[in-house]
Short mmCIF file of C-alpha atoms in Angstrom, two decimals:
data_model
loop_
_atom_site.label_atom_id
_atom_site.label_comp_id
_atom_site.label_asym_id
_atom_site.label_seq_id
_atom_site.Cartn_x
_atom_site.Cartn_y
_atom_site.Cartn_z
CA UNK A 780 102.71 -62.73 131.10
CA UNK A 781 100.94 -65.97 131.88
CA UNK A 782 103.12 -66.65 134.64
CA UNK A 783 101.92 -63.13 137.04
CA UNK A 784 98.70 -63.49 135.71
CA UNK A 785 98.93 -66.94 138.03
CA UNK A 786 95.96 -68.88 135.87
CA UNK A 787 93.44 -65.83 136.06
CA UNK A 788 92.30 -65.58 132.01
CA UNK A 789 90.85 -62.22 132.63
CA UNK A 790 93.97 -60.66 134.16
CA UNK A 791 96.36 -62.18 131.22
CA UNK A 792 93.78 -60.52 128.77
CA UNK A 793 94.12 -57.36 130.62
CA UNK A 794 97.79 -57.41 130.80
CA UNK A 795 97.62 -58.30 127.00
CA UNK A 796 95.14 -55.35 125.82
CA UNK A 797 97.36 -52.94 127.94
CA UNK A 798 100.83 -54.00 125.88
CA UNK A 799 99.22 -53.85 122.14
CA UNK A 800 97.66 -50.28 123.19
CA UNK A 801 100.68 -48.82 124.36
CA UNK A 802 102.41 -50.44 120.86
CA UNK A 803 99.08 -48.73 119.38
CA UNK A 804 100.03 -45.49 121.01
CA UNK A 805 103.94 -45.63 120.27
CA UNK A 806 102.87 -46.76 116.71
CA UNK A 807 100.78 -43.68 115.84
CA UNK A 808 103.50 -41.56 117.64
CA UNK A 809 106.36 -42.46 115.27
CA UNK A 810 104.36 -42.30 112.12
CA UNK A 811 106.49 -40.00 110.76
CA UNK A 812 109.76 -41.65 112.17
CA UNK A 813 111.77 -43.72 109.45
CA UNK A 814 111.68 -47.55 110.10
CA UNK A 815 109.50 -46.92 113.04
CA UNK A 816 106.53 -49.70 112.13
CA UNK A 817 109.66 -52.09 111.78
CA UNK A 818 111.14 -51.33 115.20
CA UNK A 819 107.47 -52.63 116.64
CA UNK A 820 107.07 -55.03 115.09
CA UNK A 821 107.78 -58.38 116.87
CA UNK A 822 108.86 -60.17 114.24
CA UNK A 823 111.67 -57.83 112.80
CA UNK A 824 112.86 -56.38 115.70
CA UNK A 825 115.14 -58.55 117.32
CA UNK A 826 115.92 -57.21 120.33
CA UNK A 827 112.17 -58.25 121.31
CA UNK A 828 113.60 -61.90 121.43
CA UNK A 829 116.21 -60.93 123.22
CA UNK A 830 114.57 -58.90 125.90
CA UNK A 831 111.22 -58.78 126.21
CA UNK A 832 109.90 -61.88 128.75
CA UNK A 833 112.38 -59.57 131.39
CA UNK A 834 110.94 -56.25 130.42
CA UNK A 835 107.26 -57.64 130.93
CA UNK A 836 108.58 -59.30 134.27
CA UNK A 837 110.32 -56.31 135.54
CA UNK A 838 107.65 -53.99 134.54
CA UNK A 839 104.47 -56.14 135.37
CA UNK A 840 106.04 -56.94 139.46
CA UNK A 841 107.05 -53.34 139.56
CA UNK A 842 103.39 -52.55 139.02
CA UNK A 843 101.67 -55.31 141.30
CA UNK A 844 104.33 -53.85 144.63
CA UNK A 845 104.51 -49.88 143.71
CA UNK A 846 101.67 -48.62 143.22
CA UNK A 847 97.83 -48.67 143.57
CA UNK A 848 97.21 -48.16 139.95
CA UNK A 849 99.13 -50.67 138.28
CA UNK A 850 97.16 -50.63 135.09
CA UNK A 851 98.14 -47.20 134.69
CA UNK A 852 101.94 -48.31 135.18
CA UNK A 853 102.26 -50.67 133.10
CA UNK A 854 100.59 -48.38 130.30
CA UNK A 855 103.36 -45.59 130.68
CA UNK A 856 105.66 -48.62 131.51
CA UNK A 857 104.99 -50.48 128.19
CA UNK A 858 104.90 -46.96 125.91
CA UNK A 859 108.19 -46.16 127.66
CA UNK A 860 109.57 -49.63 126.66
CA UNK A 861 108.10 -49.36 122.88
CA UNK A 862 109.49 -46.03 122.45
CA UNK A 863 112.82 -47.04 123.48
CA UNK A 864 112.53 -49.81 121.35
CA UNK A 865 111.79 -47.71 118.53
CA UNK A 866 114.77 -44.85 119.29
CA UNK A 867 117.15 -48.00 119.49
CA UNK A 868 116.27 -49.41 116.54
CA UNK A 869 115.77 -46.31 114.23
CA UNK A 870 119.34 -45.31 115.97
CA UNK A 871 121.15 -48.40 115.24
CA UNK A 872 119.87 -48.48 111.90
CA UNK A 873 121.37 -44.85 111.14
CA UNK A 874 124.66 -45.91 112.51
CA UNK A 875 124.85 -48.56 110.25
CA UNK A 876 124.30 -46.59 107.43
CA UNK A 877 126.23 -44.08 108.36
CA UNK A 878 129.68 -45.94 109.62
#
């Protein structure tokens, strides 16, 4: 995120508040889902290692070329990304139970 907010401090912040409320917003959505708060968390969730600096690039460009509102992007963007973190996760784990 540091690198496209190219040294401006208040635009990293920005870019920073909009990620942890769309994780906010994802989080109280899947309050009832099992494993959910695992799936966002950072730390347990693997596949955040594994993918996220090219999620945040592809999303973050995307927003800065397509479109005039690119706050507003990046929030559906980053929900979009959390929940299908979450529906990955949860889904992985019930196959793994399961089989």
């Amino acid at each position: 995120m540091k690198t496209f907010a190219f040294g401006d401090p208040k635009k990293l912040y920005s870019y920073a508040g909009l990620l942890f409320k769309a994780k906010s917003a994802v989080s109280k959505q899947a309050k009832s889902v099992q494993n959910a708060q695992e799936a966002l968390s950072f730390e347990l969730n693997t596949d955040y290692q594994e993918t996220l600096d090219t999620d945040l690039k592809r999303i973050i460009v995307s927003a800065n070329e397509k479109t005039s509102q690119p706050n507003g992007y990046m929030m559906t963007s980053f929900m979009d990304m959390f929940q299908n973190k979450v529906n990955d996760y949860c889904s992985h784990d019930v196959q793994s139970v399961i089989g």
